[in-house]
XYZ file of C-alpha atoms in Angstrom:
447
model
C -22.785 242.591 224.513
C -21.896 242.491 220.977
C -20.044 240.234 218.293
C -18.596 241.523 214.768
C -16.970 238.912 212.391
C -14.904 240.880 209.362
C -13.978 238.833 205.547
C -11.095 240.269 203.478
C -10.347 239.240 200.118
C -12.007 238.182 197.150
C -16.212 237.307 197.266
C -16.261 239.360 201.228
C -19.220 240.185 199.860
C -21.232 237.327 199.868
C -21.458 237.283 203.514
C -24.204 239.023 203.561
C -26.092 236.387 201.717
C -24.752 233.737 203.788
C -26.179 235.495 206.905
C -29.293 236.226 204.963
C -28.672 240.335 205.657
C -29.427 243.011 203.570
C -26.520 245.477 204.442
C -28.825 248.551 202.493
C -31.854 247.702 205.790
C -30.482 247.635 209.238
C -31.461 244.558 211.269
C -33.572 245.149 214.289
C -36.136 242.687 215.689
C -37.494 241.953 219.338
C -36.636 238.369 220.699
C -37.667 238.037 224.262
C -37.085 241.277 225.743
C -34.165 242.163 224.070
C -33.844 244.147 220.939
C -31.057 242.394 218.746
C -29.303 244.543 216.134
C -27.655 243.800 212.835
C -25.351 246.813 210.420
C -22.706 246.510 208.798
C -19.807 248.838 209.901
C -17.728 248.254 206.237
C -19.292 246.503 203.216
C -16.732 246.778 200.239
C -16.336 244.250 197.323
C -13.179 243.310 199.533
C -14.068 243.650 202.950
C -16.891 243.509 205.064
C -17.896 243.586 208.607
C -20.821 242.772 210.234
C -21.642 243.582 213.986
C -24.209 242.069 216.055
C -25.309 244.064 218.924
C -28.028 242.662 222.131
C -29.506 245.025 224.452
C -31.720 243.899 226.928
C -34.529 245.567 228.959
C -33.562 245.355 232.492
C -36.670 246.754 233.604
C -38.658 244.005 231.671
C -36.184 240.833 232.938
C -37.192 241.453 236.374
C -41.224 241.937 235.318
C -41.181 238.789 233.238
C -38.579 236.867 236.038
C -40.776 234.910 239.036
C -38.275 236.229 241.387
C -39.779 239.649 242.004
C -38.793 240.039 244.760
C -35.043 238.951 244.331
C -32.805 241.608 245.504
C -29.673 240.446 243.130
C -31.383 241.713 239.736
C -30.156 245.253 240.492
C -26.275 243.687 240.696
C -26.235 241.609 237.803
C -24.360 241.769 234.685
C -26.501 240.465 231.925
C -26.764 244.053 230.312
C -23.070 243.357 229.514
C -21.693 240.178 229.415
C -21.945 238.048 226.644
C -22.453 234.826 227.668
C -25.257 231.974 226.953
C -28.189 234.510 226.756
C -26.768 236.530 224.354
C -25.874 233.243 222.098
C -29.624 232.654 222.561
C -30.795 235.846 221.340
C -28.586 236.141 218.154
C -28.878 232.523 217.461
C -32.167 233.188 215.534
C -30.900 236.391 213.385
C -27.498 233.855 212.301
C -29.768 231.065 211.584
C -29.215 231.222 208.209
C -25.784 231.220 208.194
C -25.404 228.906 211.436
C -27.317 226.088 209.260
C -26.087 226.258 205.997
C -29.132 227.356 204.043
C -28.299 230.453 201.945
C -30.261 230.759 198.459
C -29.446 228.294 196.412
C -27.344 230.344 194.274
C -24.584 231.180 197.632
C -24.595 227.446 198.642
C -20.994 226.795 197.264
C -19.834 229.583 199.438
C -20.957 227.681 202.665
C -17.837 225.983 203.373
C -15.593 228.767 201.801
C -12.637 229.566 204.245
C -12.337 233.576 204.254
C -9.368 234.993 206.053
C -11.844 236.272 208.945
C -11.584 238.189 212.264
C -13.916 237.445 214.654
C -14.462 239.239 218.151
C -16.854 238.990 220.822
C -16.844 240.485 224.631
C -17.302 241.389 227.561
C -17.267 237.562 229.003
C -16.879 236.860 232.169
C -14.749 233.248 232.942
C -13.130 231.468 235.623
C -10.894 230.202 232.166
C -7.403 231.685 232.500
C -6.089 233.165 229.423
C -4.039 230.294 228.334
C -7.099 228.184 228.815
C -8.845 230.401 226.457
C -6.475 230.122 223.654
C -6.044 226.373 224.492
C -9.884 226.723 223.198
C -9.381 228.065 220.153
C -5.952 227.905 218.559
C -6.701 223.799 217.849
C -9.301 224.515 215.542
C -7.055 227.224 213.644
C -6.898 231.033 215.391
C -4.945 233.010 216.385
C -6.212 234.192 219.683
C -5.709 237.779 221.085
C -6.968 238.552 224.212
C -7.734 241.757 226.392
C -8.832 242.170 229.914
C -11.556 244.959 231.242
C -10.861 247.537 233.589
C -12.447 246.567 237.281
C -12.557 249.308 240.093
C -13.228 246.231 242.155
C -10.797 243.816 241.897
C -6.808 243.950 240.976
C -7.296 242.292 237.546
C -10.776 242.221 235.691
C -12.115 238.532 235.200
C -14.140 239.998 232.162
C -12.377 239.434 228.732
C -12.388 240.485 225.267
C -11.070 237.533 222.560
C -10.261 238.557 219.528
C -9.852 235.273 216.933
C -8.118 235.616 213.241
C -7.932 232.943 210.607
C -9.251 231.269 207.526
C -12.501 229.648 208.423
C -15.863 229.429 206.891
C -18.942 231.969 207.796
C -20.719 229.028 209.640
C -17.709 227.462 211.301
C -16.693 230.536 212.606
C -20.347 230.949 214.510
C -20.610 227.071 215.227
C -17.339 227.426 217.234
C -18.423 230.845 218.869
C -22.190 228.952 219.184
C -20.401 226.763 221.259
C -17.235 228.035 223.312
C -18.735 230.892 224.130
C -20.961 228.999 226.529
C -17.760 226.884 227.743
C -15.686 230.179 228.622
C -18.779 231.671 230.551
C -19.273 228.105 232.048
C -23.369 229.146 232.970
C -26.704 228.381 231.190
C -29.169 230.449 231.685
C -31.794 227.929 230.497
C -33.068 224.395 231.570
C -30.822 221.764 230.271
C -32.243 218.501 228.596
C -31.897 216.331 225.263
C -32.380 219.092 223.701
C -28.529 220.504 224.678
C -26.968 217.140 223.446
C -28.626 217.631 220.196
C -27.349 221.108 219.481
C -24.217 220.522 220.504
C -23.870 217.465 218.073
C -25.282 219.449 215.361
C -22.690 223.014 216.050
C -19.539 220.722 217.025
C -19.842 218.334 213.933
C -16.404 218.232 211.872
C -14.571 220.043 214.137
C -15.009 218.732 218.261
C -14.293 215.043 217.688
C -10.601 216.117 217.206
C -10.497 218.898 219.703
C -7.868 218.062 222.444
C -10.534 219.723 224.924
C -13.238 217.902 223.241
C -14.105 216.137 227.432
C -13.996 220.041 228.630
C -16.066 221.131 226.212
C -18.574 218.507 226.539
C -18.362 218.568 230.535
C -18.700 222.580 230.413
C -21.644 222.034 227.744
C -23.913 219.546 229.132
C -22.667 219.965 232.554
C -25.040 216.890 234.296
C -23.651 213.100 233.829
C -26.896 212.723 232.966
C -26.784 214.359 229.283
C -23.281 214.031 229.368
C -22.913 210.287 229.053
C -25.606 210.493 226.221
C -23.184 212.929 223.856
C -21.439 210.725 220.971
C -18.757 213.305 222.119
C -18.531 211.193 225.690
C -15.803 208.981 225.589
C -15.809 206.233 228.696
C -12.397 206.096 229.213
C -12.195 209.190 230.625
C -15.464 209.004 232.881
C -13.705 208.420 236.429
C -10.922 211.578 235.555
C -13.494 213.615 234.377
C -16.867 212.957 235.453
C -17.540 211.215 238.369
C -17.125 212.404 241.581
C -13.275 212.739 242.706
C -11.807 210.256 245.405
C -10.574 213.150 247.141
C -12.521 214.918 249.286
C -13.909 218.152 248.196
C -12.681 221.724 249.984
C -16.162 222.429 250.109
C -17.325 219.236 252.261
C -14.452 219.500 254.507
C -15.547 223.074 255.384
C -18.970 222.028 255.948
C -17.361 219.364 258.098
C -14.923 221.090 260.045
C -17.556 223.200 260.589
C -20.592 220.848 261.977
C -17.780 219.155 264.187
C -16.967 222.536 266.150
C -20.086 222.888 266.326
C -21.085 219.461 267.859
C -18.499 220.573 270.821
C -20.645 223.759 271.766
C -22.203 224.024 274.896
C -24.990 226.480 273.084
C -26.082 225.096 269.910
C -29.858 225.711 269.929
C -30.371 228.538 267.392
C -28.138 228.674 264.047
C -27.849 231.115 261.800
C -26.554 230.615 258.178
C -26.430 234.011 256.844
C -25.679 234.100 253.046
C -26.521 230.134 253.147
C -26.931 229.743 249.112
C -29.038 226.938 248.240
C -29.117 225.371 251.586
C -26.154 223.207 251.401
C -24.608 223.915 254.910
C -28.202 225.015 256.426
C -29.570 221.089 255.633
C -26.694 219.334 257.255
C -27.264 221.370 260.301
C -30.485 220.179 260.995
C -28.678 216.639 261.680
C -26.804 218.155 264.751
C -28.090 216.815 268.029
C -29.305 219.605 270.268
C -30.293 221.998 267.693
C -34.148 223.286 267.768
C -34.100 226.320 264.983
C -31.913 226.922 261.824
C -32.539 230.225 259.957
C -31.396 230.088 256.375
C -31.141 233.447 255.228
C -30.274 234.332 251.674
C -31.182 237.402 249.379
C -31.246 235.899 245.934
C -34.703 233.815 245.503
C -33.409 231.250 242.972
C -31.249 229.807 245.461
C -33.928 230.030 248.212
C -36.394 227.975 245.665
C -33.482 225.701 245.281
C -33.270 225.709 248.985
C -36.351 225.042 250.145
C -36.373 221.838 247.731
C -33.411 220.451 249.087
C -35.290 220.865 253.035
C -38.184 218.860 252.036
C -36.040 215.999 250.065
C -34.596 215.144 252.942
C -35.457 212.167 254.598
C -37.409 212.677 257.798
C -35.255 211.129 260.687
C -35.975 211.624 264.904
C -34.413 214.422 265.996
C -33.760 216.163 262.666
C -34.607 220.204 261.820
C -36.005 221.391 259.079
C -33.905 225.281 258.071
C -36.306 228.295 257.484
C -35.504 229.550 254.795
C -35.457 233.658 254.741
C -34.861 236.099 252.733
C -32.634 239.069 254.062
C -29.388 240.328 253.667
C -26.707 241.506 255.346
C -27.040 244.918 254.836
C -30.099 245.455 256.530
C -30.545 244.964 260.282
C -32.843 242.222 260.620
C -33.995 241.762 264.597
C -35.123 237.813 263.932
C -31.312 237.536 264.711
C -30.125 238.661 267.681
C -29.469 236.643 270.604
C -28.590 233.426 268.297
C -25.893 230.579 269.581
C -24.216 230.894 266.475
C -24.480 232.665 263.351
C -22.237 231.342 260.376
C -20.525 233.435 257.063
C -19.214 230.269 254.815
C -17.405 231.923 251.881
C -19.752 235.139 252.212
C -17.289 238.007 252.962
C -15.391 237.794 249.600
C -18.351 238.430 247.624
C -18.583 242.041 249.479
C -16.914 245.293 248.982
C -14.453 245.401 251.445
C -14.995 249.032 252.785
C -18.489 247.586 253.645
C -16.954 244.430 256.024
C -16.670 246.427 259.217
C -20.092 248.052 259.414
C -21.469 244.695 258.621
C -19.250 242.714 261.498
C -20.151 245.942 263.946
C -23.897 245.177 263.436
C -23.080 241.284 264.000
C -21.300 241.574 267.004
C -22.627 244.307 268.642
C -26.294 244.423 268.174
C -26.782 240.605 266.842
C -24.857 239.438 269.313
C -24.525 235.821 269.077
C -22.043 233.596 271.493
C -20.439 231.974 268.508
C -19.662 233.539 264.861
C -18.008 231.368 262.698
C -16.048 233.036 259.213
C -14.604 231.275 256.609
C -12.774 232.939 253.537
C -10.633 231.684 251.296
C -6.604 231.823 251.344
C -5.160 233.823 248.575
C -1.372 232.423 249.588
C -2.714 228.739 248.433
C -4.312 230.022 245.360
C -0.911 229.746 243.534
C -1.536 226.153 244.086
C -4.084 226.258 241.728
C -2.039 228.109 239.050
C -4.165 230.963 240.089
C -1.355 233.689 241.055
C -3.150 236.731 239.216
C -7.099 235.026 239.759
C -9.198 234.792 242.156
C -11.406 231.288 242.978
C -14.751 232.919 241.946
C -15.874 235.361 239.612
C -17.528 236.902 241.961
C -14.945 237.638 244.346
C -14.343 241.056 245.447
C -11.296 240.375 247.438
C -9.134 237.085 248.549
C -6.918 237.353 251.128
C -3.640 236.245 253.012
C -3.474 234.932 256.299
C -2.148 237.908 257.790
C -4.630 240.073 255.875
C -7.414 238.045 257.476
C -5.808 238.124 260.433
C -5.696 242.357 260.471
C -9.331 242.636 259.447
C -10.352 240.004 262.625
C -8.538 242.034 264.990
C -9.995 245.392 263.951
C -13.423 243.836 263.979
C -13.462 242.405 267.247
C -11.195 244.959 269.171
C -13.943 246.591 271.008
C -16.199 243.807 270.873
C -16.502 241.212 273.689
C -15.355 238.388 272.165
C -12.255 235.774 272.067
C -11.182 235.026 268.546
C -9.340 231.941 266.930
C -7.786 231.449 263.703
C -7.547 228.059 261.875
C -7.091 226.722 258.901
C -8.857 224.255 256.741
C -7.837 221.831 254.144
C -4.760 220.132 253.203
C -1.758 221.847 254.471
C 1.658 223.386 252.978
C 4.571 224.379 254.547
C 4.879 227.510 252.978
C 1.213 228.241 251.452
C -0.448 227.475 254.494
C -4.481 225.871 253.914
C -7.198 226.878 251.434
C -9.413 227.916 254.244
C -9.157 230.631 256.569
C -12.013 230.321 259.515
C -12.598 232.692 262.549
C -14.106 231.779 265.553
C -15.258 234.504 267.458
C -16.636 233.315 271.038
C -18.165 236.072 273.397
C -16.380 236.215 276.867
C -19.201 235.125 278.955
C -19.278 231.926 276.905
């Protein structure tokens, strides 16, 4: 993950006083498990470049991380992307120029505008391009940007911006400080006062006038909490923006569609939710009458922590089952599932290579065996809907597919299995785009 910013024209070389950077001794320093460099590819009187560079220690994330024994470190991108983290890390070597504070003698070049070129990548974004540029051509750039190459999926979601204009040294990193964070949408950090404060400090004299300014904040501070707190916040916006939408979300009415189906089972006594995230689906079906066990099996151990907080928060009412929460995966055969009622995939295929689907659906419905399986997946007809032809919903995603795609791959998996299968849809219907949803219900014959 790296970031170079280049000056032309007369005084370029005073950057490296700005940035406090001798371009004659390399920058290299420690900061946390990652070893952040500094050179200068060009340093004439008339242009220079710098080039920031972050290179972390996979080996030592996962020793310092509490979640030894988390499974998704080895299929994680933070080698790569740059994102929050890497803002963190090069935060302290741009300090200088970030706040201001040259030597005295440099301090009337702090708010000189150089004619600049700025770029920074990989990123990963659920942003569309235009979205991007939306971002940054407001505040004066010109925006160029270039996708990656993914083996994976038909169009990369990772990005590389290029921005050109005439901006200041410490502009130019307050609005990278900042957007970069809003394009990657994640922290990697807790969030607390502490976020408001830097965010008033980098977005000062140029995100009160931002047309995005309510993304920005929103993407920022990401909690009502903090975000209501921002001088940024403007009230007027709050039930658009903030609060939650009078429509009902595609998510709940998945999770509902789904706990009424089940509710009309004759065999509802053991659940499975296999790849059940932080619990979300797992704790509402605890509230199902006639259900005695719910295993909650995930691989990553964040979301199990998360999880297992959201099982105990819940208040204790007759008749209501606490979820186990497991780890495992389904990629290894795991015996504390066969012989289930149900076992449940909500939006888990698409995050898996799809050469690896039919193994894992053999192993399910031959060997697990349960007397309901219930799929959901997105539909990649409605995503156009959502402005979304050439995306997919999730950065994540390895594949979204059409109704007759989904179709195709439910036959083949269940041709020499013994089990009836029924397609539905979920969510709010289009004549020609069909639903958001796409569930199959596979029920075994005997049933």
């Amino acid at each position: 993950m790296q970031l170079s910013l280049t000056v032309r024209g007369s005084g370029a070389e005073v950057v490296s006083y700005l940035i406090a950077k001798n371009p004659n001794n390399p920058y290299e320093r420690d900061e946390k498990g990652f070893k952040v460099r500094l050179v200068y590819p060009i340093f004439t009187k008339d242009e220079v470049q710098f080039l920031i560079y972050v290179k972390p220690d996979p080996i030592d994330l996962v020793r310092n991380s509490s979640d030894l024994f988390d499974i998704t470190h080895y299929i994680n991108d933070r080698e790569f992307a740059v994102s929050s983290l890497f803002i963190t890390t090069i935060r302290k070597a741009l300090g200088t120029a970030l706040n201001g504070k040259p030597d005295e003698e440099y301090l009337k070049w702090v708010g000189h505008e150089f004619d600049m070129e700025l770029a920074f990548g990989p990123v990963a974004t659920d942003l569309r391009d235009e979205e991007i540029v939306d971002l940054f051509e407001p505040i004066g750039y010109k925006v160029e940007i270039e996708r990656g190459v993914s083996t994976i999926r038909k169009k990369s979601t990772a990005r590389f911006v290029t921005l050109s204009g005439s901006q200041s040294v410490q502009n130019a990193l307050k609005h990278v400080s900042i957007l970069i964070p809003v394009i990657d949408n994640y922290k990697h950090y807790f969030l607390d006062e502490r976020e408001i404060e830097k965010l008033e400090r980098y977005g000062e004299g140029w995100l009160e006038k931002h047309p995005l300014k309510q993304l920005i904040v929103k993407r920022s501070l990401r909690f009502n909490a903090l975000i209501t707190q921002s001088k940024f916040y403007e009230k007027k916006h709050r039930n658009r923006d903030y609060d939650e939408s009078p429509k009902v979300r595609l998510n709940d009415l998945r999770y509902e569609q789904i706990l009424n189906y089940i509710t009309t089972l004759p065999h509802k006594e053991t659940i499975v939710d296999l790849g059940a995230g932080e619990g979300r689906l797992s704790v509402q079906l605890g509230f199902i009458e006639g259900v005695h066990e719910i295993l909650s099996i995930e691989p990553s151990n964040k979301a199990r922590i998360k999880a297992i907080e959201r099982f105990e928060q819940v208040i204790k009412t007759e008749g209501y089952v606490k979820p186990q929460s497991l780890p495992g995966s389904l990629f290894y055969y795991d015996s504390r599932l066969q012989n289930k009622d149900i076992i449940i995939l909500c939006e888990v295929i698409e995050h898996i290579e799809e050469d690896r689907l039919s193994k894992i659906f053999d192993s399910i419905l031959n060997d697990y065996r349960p007397k309901t399986l219930i799929v959901t997946t997105p539909n990649q007809e409605y995503n156009v809907l959502y402005e979304m032809e050439e995306e997919m919903r999730h950065d994540d995603h390895r594949f979204e597919w059409t109704r007759e795609q989904f179709a195709e791959n439910v036959k083949e998996w269940s041709q020499n299995c013994p089990y009836q299968v029924h397609i539905q849809g979920i969510g709010e219907d289009h004549p020609t785009f069909g639903q958001p949803t796409q569930m199959a219900i596979f029920r075994r014959e005997e049933e």
